[in-house]
Amino acid sequence: MALRSKLPKSRIEDRISGLPDAILCHKLSFCTTREAVQTNVLSHRWKNVWSSVPILDLDEQKYHMDYVYCTLPLRYVSSSFAQFVNGLLSLRSPINIHRFHLKTTMTSDASLIYDWSSTTVKHNVVELDLCVETPTEPHFEIPRNLFLCNTLVSLKLLLSQDVSAVTPGATCFPCLNADAPNLEELDIYYDFLVSYSVKDAKYLRKAKIDFLDVDELDNLHCFLGLAGRVRRLFAGIINVTYLSVSAAILGVLDIRDHHLLSTLNDLKHLVVQVETCYCLQSLPTLLNLSPNLEHLEFENTTKFCADDNEDEFVHGWDAPELVPVCLFSHLKTICLREIKGCPNEMARL
């Protein structure tokens, strides 16, 4: 029986390292960013490959669980992640960033998050996913250059506390559009900064829009151009048969501009999310936009009963001059949900 001879070590070929940078970067894009950076110790060939990976995945909690908690005292945990991200972005090659995902759970320095987000715009980011779970000091301000980013196509924001932003009007997010001929459902949650332009959505039948928190109505001066974005959004959902919407959404419009909104002729089922009586000011407009409405639901979104303070609801409702057409022509059912029996709820009824 012939014995198999072993190949000399000098003849063992490292085929992976011989691949082009583009292929290596593509492979590393499936790893976490920290894992990609760690490949720099493999050999001289791998020393700077990580700096050209087009996808950055930075999860502070995962970073801590995988590395920091095992090596550093707790008081250094947050600064360690910040140092890692600072070093990562400062040593990165000029290659564009396709997707940037950042999730912070302990970093509270708003200036750091601002700088990181702003840097991705300079690298022509296409997809930006930003999740800030820890209240920042001072409150986080959306980088102004983000609103003018010509390459940004996808934006996800999940922010824990107050956020300030001054948008540059109609030029906000020039490439963040949706040409969606096959879109059937649209669900928007609290993305009040985005200029939505939904085009060719002829199959869109169901939409849910939790677009503006009632508490933000006092801060509308921070969000210039918001009224125009509401109008454009409504223009893109004219084919829906089911719509769930925050009643406060029309609070951003001057009452004289309500006639500029598109009529929802196909709408049969409307769910109105109501948090305070102030929201009811826009109810007649919603009903007038829905001439063929058959089912109307009021969903109480108040998280707890407020104190018995009449000032909170005494000015919440002005009866319309004319009864909306749907109320006496097509409407079949009215449903009230999540009623807790609070004083302000009784006032709405």
Short mmCIF file of C-alpha atoms in Angstrom, two decimals:
data_model
loop_
_atom_site.label_atom_id
_atom_site.label_comp_id
_atom_site.label_asym_id
_atom_site.label_seq_id
_atom_site.Cartn_x
_atom_site.Cartn_y
_atom_site.Cartn_z
CA MET A 1 0.00 0.00 0.00
CA ALA A 2 1.43 3.28 -1.12
CA LEU A 3 1.87 5.90 1.53
CA ARG A 4 0.56 9.39 0.86
CA SER A 5 3.34 11.91 0.91
CA LYS A 6 2.78 15.23 2.59
CA LEU A 7 3.26 18.41 0.55
CA PRO A 8 6.14 20.57 1.72
CA LYS A 9 5.06 23.65 3.63
CA SER A 10 6.62 25.85 0.97
CA ARG A 11 4.08 24.55 -1.53
CA ILE A 12 0.97 25.32 0.59
CA GLU A 13 -0.80 28.15 -1.18
CA ASP A 14 -2.93 30.80 0.54
CA ARG A 15 -5.56 31.19 -2.15
CA ILE A 16 -7.87 33.43 -0.11
CA SER A 17 -5.23 36.09 0.41
CA GLY A 18 -4.59 36.06 -3.30
CA LEU A 19 -8.11 37.23 -4.09
CA PRO A 20 -8.71 40.84 -5.21
CA ASP A 21 -9.52 43.43 -2.54
CA ALA A 22 -13.08 43.80 -3.83
CA ILE A 23 -13.84 40.13 -3.17
CA LEU A 24 -12.17 40.15 0.25
CA CYS A 25 -14.15 43.26 1.26
CA HIS A 26 -17.35 41.61 0.09
CA LYS A 27 -16.62 38.58 2.28
CA LEU A 28 -15.80 40.76 5.28
CA SER A 29 -19.07 42.67 4.87
CA PHE A 30 -20.84 39.59 6.27
CA CYS A 31 -18.86 39.87 9.53
CA THR A 32 -19.35 42.40 12.27
CA THR A 33 -17.10 45.42 11.84
CA ARG A 34 -15.00 44.47 14.87
CA GLU A 35 -14.40 41.01 13.38
CA ALA A 36 -13.43 42.60 10.07
CA VAL A 37 -10.90 44.86 11.80
CA GLN A 38 -9.38 41.88 13.62
CA THR A 39 -8.33 40.32 10.29
CA ASN A 40 -5.51 42.88 10.09
CA VAL A 41 -3.35 40.54 12.24
CA LEU A 42 -3.56 37.63 9.79
CA SER A 43 -0.74 38.83 7.55
CA HIS A 44 0.69 41.88 5.85
CA ARG A 45 -1.74 41.28 2.98
CA TRP A 46 -4.74 41.75 5.31
CA LYS A 47 -3.42 44.76 7.21
CA ASN A 48 -5.66 47.39 5.58
CA VAL A 49 -8.35 45.37 3.84
CA TRP A 50 -10.89 46.09 6.60
CA SER A 51 -10.65 49.85 5.94
CA SER A 52 -12.38 49.45 2.56
CA VAL A 53 -15.32 47.28 3.63
CA PRO A 54 -18.47 49.14 2.41
CA ILE A 55 -20.73 47.94 5.25
CA LEU A 56 -20.18 49.04 8.85
CA ASP A 57 -22.14 47.28 11.59
CA LEU A 58 -21.59 48.86 15.01
CA ASP A 59 -23.68 47.55 17.90
CA GLU A 60 -22.47 48.87 21.24
CA GLN A 61 -24.23 46.22 23.30
CA LYS A 62 -22.84 43.37 21.21
CA TYR A 63 -19.40 44.98 21.31
CA HIS A 64 -19.52 44.97 25.10
CA MET A 65 -20.80 41.41 25.39
CA ASP A 66 -18.25 39.98 22.95
CA TYR A 67 -15.19 41.82 24.13
CA VAL A 68 -15.19 44.63 26.65
CA TYR A 69 -16.90 43.01 29.63
CA CYS A 70 -14.26 40.28 29.58
CA THR A 71 -11.27 42.63 29.51
CA LEU A 72 -12.11 46.04 30.99
CA PRO A 73 -13.60 47.43 34.22
CA LEU A 74 -17.16 48.73 33.81
CA ARG A 75 -16.12 52.40 34.08
CA TYR A 76 -14.14 52.10 30.83
CA VAL A 77 -16.82 50.30 28.82
CA SER A 78 -18.49 53.30 27.13
CA SER A 79 -15.21 55.08 26.34
CA SER A 80 -13.81 51.89 24.81
CA PHE A 81 -16.60 51.70 22.22
CA ALA A 82 -16.23 55.40 21.41
CA GLN A 83 -12.49 54.99 20.92
CA PHE A 84 -13.09 52.03 18.62
CA VAL A 85 -15.56 53.92 16.41
CA ASN A 86 -13.36 57.05 16.33
CA GLY A 87 -10.36 55.00 15.27
CA LEU A 88 -12.39 53.05 12.73
CA LEU A 89 -13.65 56.14 10.92
CA SER A 90 -10.40 58.11 11.13
CA LEU A 91 -8.33 55.25 9.63
CA ARG A 92 -10.89 54.33 7.00
CA SER A 93 -9.92 54.52 3.34
CA PRO A 94 -11.70 57.04 1.06
CA ILE A 95 -13.95 54.22 -0.23
CA ASN A 96 -17.68 55.03 -0.01
CA ILE A 97 -19.87 53.56 2.74
CA HIS A 98 -22.85 51.65 1.39
CA ARG A 99 -24.54 50.82 4.69
CA PHE A 100 -23.86 52.22 8.15
CA HIS A 101 -25.65 50.67 11.14
CA LEU A 102 -25.01 52.23 14.54
CA LYS A 103 -26.73 51.19 17.75
CA THR A 104 -25.67 52.88 20.98
CA THR A 105 -26.78 51.70 24.40
CA MET A 106 -24.37 53.48 26.77
CA THR A 107 -22.79 56.35 24.82
CA SER A 108 -24.42 59.57 26.02
CA ASP A 109 -22.16 62.14 24.36
CA ALA A 110 -24.33 63.62 21.59
CA SER A 111 -21.30 65.22 19.89
CA LEU A 112 -19.78 61.79 19.24
CA ILE A 113 -22.93 60.43 17.58
CA TYR A 114 -23.25 63.65 15.59
CA ASP A 115 -19.67 63.37 14.30
CA TRP A 116 -20.05 59.68 13.40
CA SER A 117 -23.27 60.29 11.48
CA SER A 118 -21.85 63.32 9.71
CA THR A 119 -18.74 61.38 8.67
CA THR A 120 -20.84 58.75 6.89
CA VAL A 121 -22.35 61.49 4.70
CA LYS A 122 -18.84 62.53 3.65
CA HIS A 123 -18.37 58.91 2.56
CA ASN A 124 -21.54 59.05 0.41
CA VAL A 125 -23.58 56.70 2.56
CA VAL A 126 -26.50 54.97 0.82
CA GLU A 127 -28.23 53.29 3.76
CA LEU A 128 -28.13 54.76 7.28
CA ASP A 129 -29.60 52.95 10.29
CA LEU A 130 -29.18 54.92 13.51
CA CYS A 131 -30.48 53.66 16.86
CA VAL A 132 -29.74 55.75 19.98
CA GLU A 133 -31.18 54.01 23.04
CA THR A 134 -29.51 56.16 25.70
CA PRO A 135 -30.61 59.75 26.41
CA THR A 136 -27.85 62.06 25.21
CA GLU A 137 -26.44 65.20 26.74
CA PRO A 138 -27.16 67.61 25.22
CA HIS A 139 -30.05 66.27 23.17
CA PHE A 140 -29.05 64.83 19.82
CA GLU A 141 -29.20 67.06 16.74
CA ILE A 142 -29.57 65.48 13.32
CA PRO A 143 -26.51 66.56 11.25
CA ARG A 144 -27.57 69.20 8.74
CA ASN A 145 -25.52 67.62 5.94
CA LEU A 146 -27.61 64.46 6.33
CA PHE A 147 -30.66 66.28 4.97
CA LEU A 148 -28.73 67.28 1.86
CA CYS A 149 -27.10 63.90 1.21
CA ASN A 150 -27.49 63.11 -2.51
CA THR A 151 -26.61 59.43 -2.10
CA LEU A 152 -28.90 58.53 0.84
CA VAL A 153 -31.66 56.14 -0.23
CA SER A 154 -32.63 54.40 3.01
CA LEU A 155 -32.86 56.05 6.44
CA LYS A 156 -33.92 54.47 9.74
CA LEU A 157 -33.94 56.54 12.92
CA LEU A 158 -34.79 55.24 16.40
CA LEU A 159 -34.04 57.94 18.96
CA SER A 160 -34.71 57.62 22.68
CA GLN A 161 -35.40 61.22 23.64
CA ASP A 162 -35.73 64.76 22.29
CA VAL A 163 -34.16 65.34 18.92
CA SER A 164 -33.65 68.69 17.24
CA ALA A 165 -33.40 69.26 13.53
CA VAL A 166 -33.52 72.23 11.21
CA THR A 167 -34.28 71.01 7.72
CA PRO A 168 -33.36 72.94 4.56
CA GLY A 169 -36.93 72.98 3.24
CA ALA A 170 -37.88 71.38 -0.06
CA THR A 171 -34.36 70.07 -0.80
CA CYS A 172 -34.50 67.74 2.21
CA PHE A 173 -33.39 64.16 1.37
CA PRO A 174 -33.25 64.59 -2.44
CA CYS A 175 -32.90 60.87 -3.19
CA LEU A 176 -35.15 59.38 -0.52
CA ASN A 177 -38.08 58.47 -2.78
CA ALA A 178 -40.13 55.34 -3.24
CA ASP A 179 -41.13 54.20 -6.71
CA ALA A 180 -43.26 51.27 -5.65
CA PRO A 181 -45.60 49.88 -8.30
CA ASN A 182 -46.10 46.61 -6.37
CA LEU A 183 -46.29 48.04 -2.85
CA GLU A 184 -49.42 46.84 -1.01
CA GLU A 185 -48.76 47.93 2.58
CA LEU A 186 -46.96 50.98 3.98
CA ASP A 187 -46.12 51.35 7.68
CA ILE A 188 -44.45 54.58 8.84
CA TYR A 189 -43.63 55.05 12.49
CA TYR A 190 -42.46 58.44 13.79
CA ASP A 191 -40.26 59.31 10.81
CA PHE A 192 -41.41 62.91 10.91
CA LEU A 193 -38.13 64.21 9.46
CA VAL A 194 -38.28 62.32 6.19
CA SER A 195 -39.62 63.79 2.97
CA TYR A 196 -41.64 60.86 1.64
CA SER A 197 -42.50 60.75 -2.03
CA VAL A 198 -44.41 57.56 -2.83
CA LYS A 199 -44.80 57.19 -6.58
CA ASP A 200 -46.79 54.81 -8.77
CA ALA A 201 -48.22 52.95 -5.75
CA LYS A 202 -51.31 51.81 -7.65
CA TYR A 203 -51.61 48.59 -5.63
CA LEU A 204 -51.20 50.23 -2.24
CA ARG A 205 -54.26 49.27 -0.19
CA LYS A 206 -53.21 49.55 3.46
CA ALA A 207 -51.24 52.29 5.20
CA LYS A 208 -50.42 53.01 8.85
CA ILE A 209 -48.94 56.39 9.69
CA ASP A 210 -47.92 57.29 13.23
CA PHE A 211 -46.35 60.46 11.94
CA LEU A 212 -46.18 63.01 14.71
CA ASP A 213 -46.24 62.78 18.48
CA VAL A 214 -48.72 65.23 20.00
CA ASP A 215 -46.03 66.60 22.30
CA GLU A 216 -44.07 67.72 19.25
CA LEU A 217 -46.81 70.15 18.16
CA ASP A 218 -45.25 72.79 20.39
CA ASN A 219 -41.92 72.44 18.58
CA LEU A 220 -42.97 72.68 14.94
CA HIS A 221 -40.59 75.59 14.38
CA CYS A 222 -37.79 73.01 14.60
CA PHE A 223 -39.10 71.11 11.58
CA LEU A 224 -39.32 73.55 8.68
CA GLY A 225 -41.10 72.22 5.61
CA LEU A 226 -43.03 69.57 7.54
CA ALA A 227 -46.42 70.73 6.20
CA GLY A 228 -45.28 70.21 2.62
CA ARG A 229 -44.05 66.71 3.45
CA VAL A 230 -47.45 65.81 4.90
CA ARG A 231 -49.16 66.89 1.69
CA ARG A 232 -46.76 64.88 -0.47
CA LEU A 233 -47.26 61.81 1.69
CA PHE A 234 -51.05 61.97 1.34
CA ALA A 235 -50.69 62.38 -2.42
CA GLY A 236 -48.88 59.04 -2.55
CA ILE A 237 -51.49 57.00 -0.67
CA ILE A 238 -54.65 58.01 -2.56
CA ASN A 239 -55.47 54.39 -3.47
CA VAL A 240 -55.64 52.95 0.06
CA THR A 241 -58.79 51.25 1.30
CA TYR A 242 -57.51 51.01 4.91
CA LEU A 243 -55.74 53.84 6.72
CA SER A 244 -54.57 54.10 10.32
CA VAL A 245 -53.31 57.57 11.11
CA SER A 246 -52.47 59.80 14.04
CA ALA A 247 -55.10 62.53 14.30
CA ALA A 248 -52.32 65.00 15.10
CA ILE A 249 -50.83 64.67 11.62
CA LEU A 250 -52.93 67.49 10.20
CA GLY A 251 -52.05 69.74 13.12
CA VAL A 252 -48.93 70.73 11.19
CA LEU A 253 -51.08 72.28 8.45
CA ASP A 254 -52.75 75.64 8.53
CA ILE A 255 -56.52 75.09 8.38
CA ARG A 256 -56.54 77.10 5.13
CA ASP A 257 -54.27 74.50 3.51
CA HIS A 258 -56.42 71.46 4.26
CA HIS A 259 -58.10 71.72 0.85
CA LEU A 260 -54.71 71.04 -0.77
CA LEU A 261 -54.71 67.45 0.51
CA SER A 262 -55.60 64.65 -1.88
CA THR A 263 -59.04 63.03 -1.53
CA LEU A 264 -59.04 59.35 -0.58
CA ASN A 265 -61.96 58.15 -2.70
CA ASP A 266 -61.22 54.43 -2.19
CA LEU A 267 -60.87 54.62 1.59
CA LYS A 268 -63.40 52.38 3.36
CA HIS A 269 -61.83 51.83 6.80
CA LEU A 270 -60.26 54.66 8.81
CA VAL A 271 -58.56 54.24 12.19
CA VAL A 272 -57.90 57.54 13.96
CA GLN A 273 -55.28 57.46 16.72
CA VAL A 274 -56.27 60.04 19.34
CA GLU A 275 -54.12 61.08 22.29
CA THR A 276 -55.65 64.41 23.37
CA CYS A 277 -58.71 66.40 22.49
CA TYR A 278 -56.48 68.80 20.60
CA CYS A 279 -56.07 66.04 18.00
CA LEU A 280 -59.78 66.17 17.22
CA GLN A 281 -59.37 69.53 15.50
CA SER A 282 -58.24 67.67 12.37
CA LEU A 283 -61.05 65.07 12.45
CA PRO A 284 -63.47 66.95 10.12
CA THR A 285 -60.69 67.23 7.53
CA LEU A 286 -59.95 63.50 7.71
CA LEU A 287 -63.63 62.74 7.23
CA ASN A 288 -64.00 65.18 4.36
CA LEU A 289 -61.07 63.50 2.64
CA SER A 290 -62.91 60.17 2.89
CA PRO A 291 -66.29 60.60 1.10
CA ASN A 292 -66.90 56.84 0.76
CA LEU A 293 -65.86 55.83 4.27
CA GLU A 294 -67.79 52.87 5.72
CA HIS A 295 -65.99 52.04 8.99
CA LEU A 296 -64.57 54.56 11.46
CA GLU A 297 -62.51 53.61 14.53
CA PHE A 298 -61.16 55.82 17.29
CA GLU A 299 -58.13 54.33 19.04
CA ASN A 300 -57.08 55.94 22.29
CA THR A 301 -53.27 56.10 22.37
CA THR A 302 -52.98 57.82 25.77
CA LYS A 303 -50.62 55.72 27.87
CA PHE A 304 -52.13 56.74 31.22
CA CYS A 305 -54.98 58.78 32.66
CA ALA A 306 -54.13 62.43 33.08
CA ASP A 307 -55.18 64.42 36.13
CA ASP A 308 -58.66 65.89 36.04
CA ASN A 309 -57.57 69.17 34.48
CA GLU A 310 -60.16 70.74 32.22
CA ASP A 311 -57.56 72.97 30.59
CA GLU A 312 -56.23 69.87 28.84
CA PHE A 313 -59.38 69.35 26.82
CA VAL A 314 -61.74 72.30 27.06
CA HIS A 315 -60.44 73.82 23.81
CA GLY A 316 -60.05 70.56 21.99
CA TRP A 317 -63.05 70.62 19.69
CA ASP A 318 -64.74 73.09 17.36
CA ALA A 319 -67.80 71.75 15.59
CA PRO A 320 -67.50 71.92 11.77
CA GLU A 321 -69.86 74.14 9.81
CA LEU A 322 -70.92 71.27 7.54
CA VAL A 323 -71.36 67.59 8.32
CA PRO A 324 -68.87 65.47 6.32
CA VAL A 325 -70.64 63.65 3.50
CA CYS A 326 -69.55 60.16 4.58
CA LEU A 327 -71.41 60.42 7.90
CA PHE A 328 -74.85 60.41 6.31
CA SER A 329 -74.17 58.56 3.04
CA HIS A 330 -71.86 55.57 3.49
CA LEU A 331 -70.74 55.18 7.11
CA LYS A 332 -71.89 51.88 8.65
CA THR A 333 -69.96 51.46 11.91
CA ILE A 334 -68.19 53.57 14.52
CA CYS A 335 -65.91 51.80 17.00
CA LEU A 336 -64.15 53.12 20.14
CA ARG A 337 -61.07 51.24 21.35
CA GLU A 338 -58.84 51.40 24.45
CA ILE A 339 -61.18 53.70 26.39
CA LYS A 340 -60.11 53.83 30.05
CA GLY A 341 -62.79 56.13 31.47
CA CYS A 342 -60.47 59.07 32.08
CA PRO A 343 -62.02 62.55 32.40
CA ASN A 344 -60.47 63.78 29.15
CA GLU A 345 -61.85 60.72 27.34
CA MET A 346 -65.33 61.51 28.55
CA ALA A 347 -64.91 65.03 27.20
CA ARG A 348 -64.07 63.65 23.74
CA LEU A 349 -67.19 61.51 23.76
#
